[in-house]
């Protein structure tokens, strides 16, 4: 247990899928999904230590090396822009990062600068800078779709998975920024010092992904 590899898993929608993938790789860890207030878990072999953290914190834990590896969405990787290796596209938890709003948002707009509500403020800043468009970015932490509905913003920048949330609120995708999926991220030092554990796991994961 002392030399265990620490794995940071994103709480929420990715948790179950991450554990499923690890189980397929032979890491016996499904018990960590059982309801509990514990924050640190081990797999049956004691070779892996797991921590469940907020998705946006996964890249931070991995950059600082307190987690050797992590599973997190590309959206979070783009937003956090941490000094970590992104080793594998896990081909799961697929969605799109989009600008969304009312189809006629241009005619509804009251101000010259577009108001954009989002939890991806860094992604939004870069995206609109590249387009050469002046915008006002309004940071929110959840229920982003409320932005246009209650006239806090003209549009939102958010992930769209099934599209149901937009549809049920009469909103629509206006622009697609990029496709998103879960990624395996690794601490740069750990990849060298713990290669004997990390590399076989990465290899097994990529085989599983190829098998579909
Ligand atoms: C995410 C995202 C959208 C929704 C998209 O929110 O911010 O609101 O999922 O999914 P859909 O296209 O399948 O409807 P999440 O459920 O993570 O909660 P949040 O509002 O707290 O961010």
GROMACS .gro file of C-alpha atoms and ligand atoms in nm:
model
  234
    1UNK     CA    1   0.000   0.000   0.000
    2UNK     CA    2   0.293   0.233   0.067
    3UNK     CA    3   0.395   0.235  -0.298
    4UNK     CA    4   0.038   0.255  -0.424
    5UNK     CA    5  -0.038   0.458  -0.734
    6UNK     CA    6  -0.278   0.737  -0.649
    7UNK     CA    7  -0.564   0.785  -0.893
    8UNK     CA    8  -0.777   1.102  -0.891
    9UNK     CA    9  -1.129   1.032  -1.014
   10UNK     CA   10  -1.379   1.301  -1.101
   11UNK     CA   11  -1.692   1.287  -0.889
   12UNK     CA   12  -2.022   1.291  -1.073
   13UNK     CA   13  -2.111   1.172  -1.419
   14UNK     CA   14  -1.763   1.030  -1.492
   15UNK     CA   15  -1.716   0.831  -1.171
   16UNK     CA   16  -1.908   0.518  -1.267
   17UNK     CA   17  -1.759   0.502  -1.617
   18UNK     CA   18  -1.405   0.542  -1.480
   19UNK     CA   19  -1.452   0.256  -1.232
   20UNK     CA   20  -1.605   0.038  -1.504
   21UNK     CA   21  -1.298   0.093  -1.722
   22UNK     CA   22  -1.059   0.020  -1.434
   23UNK     CA   23  -1.247  -0.302  -1.355
   24UNK     CA   24  -1.211  -0.409  -1.719
   25UNK     CA   25  -0.838  -0.349  -1.680
   26UNK     CA   26  -0.834  -0.591  -1.387
   27UNK     CA   27  -0.826  -0.329  -1.110
   28UNK     CA   28  -1.079  -0.455  -0.857
   29UNK     CA   29  -1.232  -0.135  -0.731
   30UNK     CA   30  -1.609  -0.137  -0.784
   31UNK     CA   31  -1.663  -0.119  -0.407
   32UNK     CA   32  -1.543   0.244  -0.415
   33UNK     CA   33  -1.878   0.343  -0.572
   34UNK     CA   34  -2.073   0.226  -0.268
   35UNK     CA   35  -2.227   0.519  -0.076
   36UNK     CA   36  -1.982   0.641   0.185
   37UNK     CA   37  -1.831   0.955   0.333
   38UNK     CA   38  -1.481   0.819   0.293
   39UNK     CA   39  -1.250   1.020   0.069
   40UNK     CA   40  -0.968   0.770   0.017
   41UNK     CA   41  -1.010   0.414  -0.108
   42UNK     CA   42  -0.789   0.122  -0.211
   43UNK     CA   43  -0.846  -0.148  -0.470
   44UNK     CA   44  -0.845  -0.510  -0.350
   45UNK     CA   45  -0.473  -0.555  -0.421
   46UNK     CA   46  -0.371  -0.235  -0.243
   47UNK     CA   47  -0.174  -0.136  -0.551
   48UNK     CA   48  -0.406   0.157  -0.630
   49UNK     CA   49  -0.527   0.433  -0.401
   50UNK     CA   50  -0.828   0.634  -0.517
   51UNK     CA   51  -0.944   0.982  -0.433
   52UNK     CA   52  -1.275   1.128  -0.551
   53UNK     CA   53  -1.246   1.499  -0.620
   54UNK     CA   54  -1.433   1.776  -0.799
   55UNK     CA   55  -1.372   1.735  -1.174
   56UNK     CA   56  -1.206   2.077  -1.198
   57UNK     CA   57  -0.955   1.975  -0.928
   58UNK     CA   58  -0.833   1.655  -1.100
   59UNK     CA   59  -0.568   1.835  -1.314
   60UNK     CA   60  -0.444   2.024  -1.005
   61UNK     CA   61  -0.395   1.706  -0.799
   62UNK     CA   62  -0.213   1.546  -1.091
   63UNK     CA   63   0.009   1.847  -1.165
   64UNK     CA   64   0.122   1.862  -0.802
   65UNK     CA   65   0.189   1.489  -0.804
   66UNK     CA   66  -0.037   1.412  -0.508
   67UNK     CA   67  -0.223   1.201  -0.761
   68UNK     CA   68  -0.010   1.008  -1.012
   69UNK     CA   69  -0.287   0.970  -1.264
   70UNK     CA   70  -0.639   1.099  -1.316
   71UNK     CA   71  -0.948   1.056  -1.528
   72UNK     CA   72  -1.111   1.379  -1.636
   73UNK     CA   73  -1.300   1.540  -1.923
   74UNK     CA   74  -1.118   1.725  -2.201
   75UNK     CA   75  -1.337   2.027  -2.119
   76UNK     CA   76  -1.179   2.047  -1.773
   77UNK     CA   77  -0.829   1.992  -1.915
   78UNK     CA   78  -0.879   2.284  -2.155
   79UNK     CA   79  -1.016   2.508  -1.883
   80UNK     CA   80  -0.753   2.428  -1.620
   81UNK     CA   81  -0.455   2.425  -1.861
   82UNK     CA   82  -0.225   2.243  -1.616
   83UNK     CA   83   0.126   2.111  -1.669
   84UNK     CA   84   0.034   1.742  -1.705
   85UNK     CA   85   0.050   1.470  -1.971
   86UNK     CA   86  -0.270   1.374  -2.146
   87UNK     CA   87  -0.194   1.014  -2.237
   88UNK     CA   88  -0.513   0.858  -2.365
   89UNK     CA   89  -0.847   0.947  -2.514
   90UNK     CA   90  -1.072   0.710  -2.320
   91UNK     CA   91  -1.345   0.740  -2.580
   92UNK     CA   92  -1.617   0.769  -2.315
   93UNK     CA   93  -1.835   1.044  -2.165
   94UNK     CA   94  -1.851   1.202  -2.508
   95UNK     CA   95  -2.009   1.541  -2.546
   96UNK     CA   96  -1.953   1.874  -2.721
   97UNK     CA   97  -1.839   2.212  -2.599
   98UNK     CA   98  -2.080   2.461  -2.754
   99UNK     CA   99  -2.212   2.812  -2.763
  100UNK     CA  100  -2.586   2.788  -2.711
  101UNK     CA  101  -2.877   3.022  -2.671
  102UNK     CA  102  -3.207   3.123  -2.828
  103UNK     CA  103  -3.200   3.085  -3.208
  104UNK     CA  104  -3.298   3.454  -3.235
  105UNK     CA  105  -3.061   3.575  -2.962
  106UNK     CA  106  -2.916   3.844  -3.194
  107UNK     CA  107  -3.249   4.024  -3.219
  108UNK     CA  108  -3.313   3.988  -2.845
  109UNK     CA  109  -2.974   4.140  -2.753
  110UNK     CA  110  -2.977   4.473  -2.568
  111UNK     CA  111  -2.602   4.546  -2.533
  112UNK     CA  112  -2.326   4.579  -2.793
  113UNK     CA  113  -2.098   4.320  -2.631
  114UNK     CA  114  -2.230   3.965  -2.627
  115UNK     CA  115  -2.285   3.839  -2.271
  116UNK     CA  116  -2.167   3.481  -2.224
  117UNK     CA  117  -2.250   3.281  -1.909
  118UNK     CA  118  -2.020   2.986  -1.847
  119UNK     CA  119  -1.819   2.782  -1.602
  120UNK     CA  120  -1.545   2.764  -1.867
  121UNK     CA  121  -1.422   3.123  -1.837
  122UNK     CA  122  -1.071   3.055  -1.970
  123UNK     CA  123  -1.199   2.858  -2.267
  124UNK     CA  124  -1.450   3.137  -2.339
  125UNK     CA  125  -1.185   3.410  -2.317
  126UNK     CA  126  -0.955   3.227  -2.560
  127UNK     CA  127  -1.235   3.133  -2.799
  128UNK     CA  128  -1.371   3.483  -2.839
  129UNK     CA  129  -1.024   3.639  -2.847
  130UNK     CA  130  -0.938   3.414  -3.143
  131UNK     CA  131  -1.258   3.524  -3.313
  132UNK     CA  132  -1.171   3.888  -3.240
  133UNK     CA  133  -1.507   3.937  -3.073
  134UNK     CA  134  -1.557   4.151  -2.762
  135UNK     CA  135  -1.766   3.969  -2.505
  136UNK     CA  136  -1.858   3.997  -2.141
  137UNK     CA  137  -1.796   3.667  -1.963
  138UNK     CA  138  -2.022   3.593  -1.667
  139UNK     CA  139  -1.890   3.309  -1.447
  140UNK     CA  140  -2.145   3.059  -1.315
  141UNK     CA  141  -2.097   2.723  -1.148
  142UNK     CA  142  -2.405   2.529  -1.254
  143UNK     CA  143  -2.746   2.545  -1.424
  144UNK     CA  144  -2.577   2.756  -1.691
  145UNK     CA  145  -2.880   2.734  -1.922
  146UNK     CA  146  -3.060   2.973  -1.686
  147UNK     CA  147  -2.839   3.253  -1.824
  148UNK     CA  148  -3.040   3.335  -2.138
  149UNK     CA  149  -3.371   3.229  -1.980
  150UNK     CA  150  -3.356   3.485  -1.702
  151UNK     CA  151  -3.170   3.736  -1.923
  152UNK     CA  152  -2.845   3.725  -1.729
  153UNK     CA  153  -2.664   3.652  -2.055
  154UNK     CA  154  -2.728   3.640  -2.430
  155UNK     CA  155  -2.569   3.299  -2.477
  156UNK     CA  156  -2.389   3.027  -2.281
  157UNK     CA  157  -2.071   2.832  -2.338
  158UNK     CA  158  -2.128   2.485  -2.198
  159UNK     CA  159  -2.109   2.113  -2.262
  160UNK     CA  160  -2.394   1.951  -2.452
  161UNK     CA  161  -2.435   1.579  -2.412
  162UNK     CA  162  -2.781   1.454  -2.512
  163UNK     CA  163  -2.904   1.806  -2.590
  164UNK     CA  164  -3.208   1.751  -2.364
  165UNK     CA  165  -3.139   2.042  -2.129
  166UNK     CA  166  -3.122   2.282  -2.423
  167UNK     CA  167  -3.427   2.133  -2.590
  168UNK     CA  168  -3.642   2.144  -2.278
  169UNK     CA  169  -3.557   2.511  -2.235
  170UNK     CA  170  -3.613   2.616  -2.600
  171UNK     CA  171  -3.243   2.679  -2.647
  172UNK     CA  172  -3.027   2.556  -2.931
  173UNK     CA  173  -2.663   2.499  -3.026
  174UNK     CA  174  -2.535   2.810  -3.206
  175UNK     CA  175  -2.170   2.710  -3.255
  176UNK     CA  176  -1.976   2.392  -3.179
  177UNK     CA  177  -1.633   2.466  -3.033
  178UNK     CA  178  -1.495   2.112  -3.006
  179UNK     CA  179  -1.572   1.751  -2.926
  180UNK     CA  180  -1.508   1.636  -2.570
  181UNK     CA  181  -1.437   1.298  -2.412
  182UNK     CA  182  -1.275   1.165  -2.095
  183UNK     CA  183  -0.894   1.151  -2.090
  184UNK     CA  184  -0.631   0.973  -1.885
  185UNK     CA  185  -0.390   1.231  -1.744
  186UNK     CA  186  -0.058   1.159  -1.577
  187UNK     CA  187   0.188   1.347  -1.359
  188UNK     CA  188   0.510   1.409  -1.554
  189UNK     CA  189   0.744   1.282  -1.281
  190UNK     CA  190   0.527   0.981  -1.189
  191UNK     CA  191   0.535   0.862  -1.548
  192UNK     CA  192   0.911   0.814  -1.507
  193UNK     CA  193   0.936   0.707  -1.143
  194UNK     CA  194   0.631   0.476  -1.139
  195UNK     CA  195   0.654   0.358  -1.498
  196UNK     CA  196   0.641  -0.010  -1.400
  197UNK     CA  197   0.284   0.032  -1.274
  198UNK     CA  198   0.155   0.316  -1.493
  199UNK     CA  199   0.272   0.191  -1.833
  200UNK     CA  200   0.106  -0.156  -1.817
  201UNK     CA  201  -0.217   0.011  -1.702
  202UNK     CA  202  -0.206   0.258  -1.992
  203UNK     CA  203  -0.138  -0.029  -2.232
  204UNK     CA  204  -0.429  -0.232  -2.095
  205UNK     CA  205  -0.659   0.071  -2.111
  206UNK     CA  206  -0.573   0.141  -2.473
  207UNK     CA  207  -0.638  -0.226  -2.562
  208UNK     CA  208  -0.979  -0.212  -2.392
  209UNK     CA  209  -1.064   0.111  -2.576
  210UNK     CA  210  -0.964  -0.041  -2.911
  211UNK     CA  211  -1.181  -0.346  -2.839
  212UNK     CA  212  -1.467  -0.095  -2.796
  213LIG     C1  213  -2.423   1.963  -1.769
  213LIG     C2  214  -2.415   2.085  -1.858
  213LIG     C3  215  -2.556   2.097  -1.909
  213LIG     C4  216  -2.601   1.951  -1.918
  213LIG     C5  217  -2.593   1.902  -2.059
  213LIG     O1  218  -2.469   2.000  -1.645
  213LIG     O2  219  -2.373   2.199  -1.784
  213LIG     O3  220  -2.636   2.168  -1.819
  213LIG     O4  221  -2.513   1.876  -1.836
  213LIG     O5  222  -2.638   1.769  -2.070
  213LIG     P1  223  -2.750   1.727  -2.175
  213LIG     O6  224  -2.709   1.783  -2.309
  213LIG     O7  225  -2.747   1.576  -2.173
  213LIG     O8  226  -2.882   1.781  -2.129
  213LIG     P2  227  -2.460   1.907  -1.519
  213LIG     O9  228  -2.566   1.802  -1.526
  213LIG    O10  229  -2.322   1.854  -1.507
  213LIG    O11  230  -2.496   2.003  -1.400
  213LIG     P3  231  -2.467   2.157  -1.370
  213LIG    O12  232  -2.582   2.232  -1.427
  213LIG    O13  233  -2.460   2.163  -1.222
  213LIG    O14  234  -2.336   2.196  -1.436
   0.00000   0.00000   0.00000
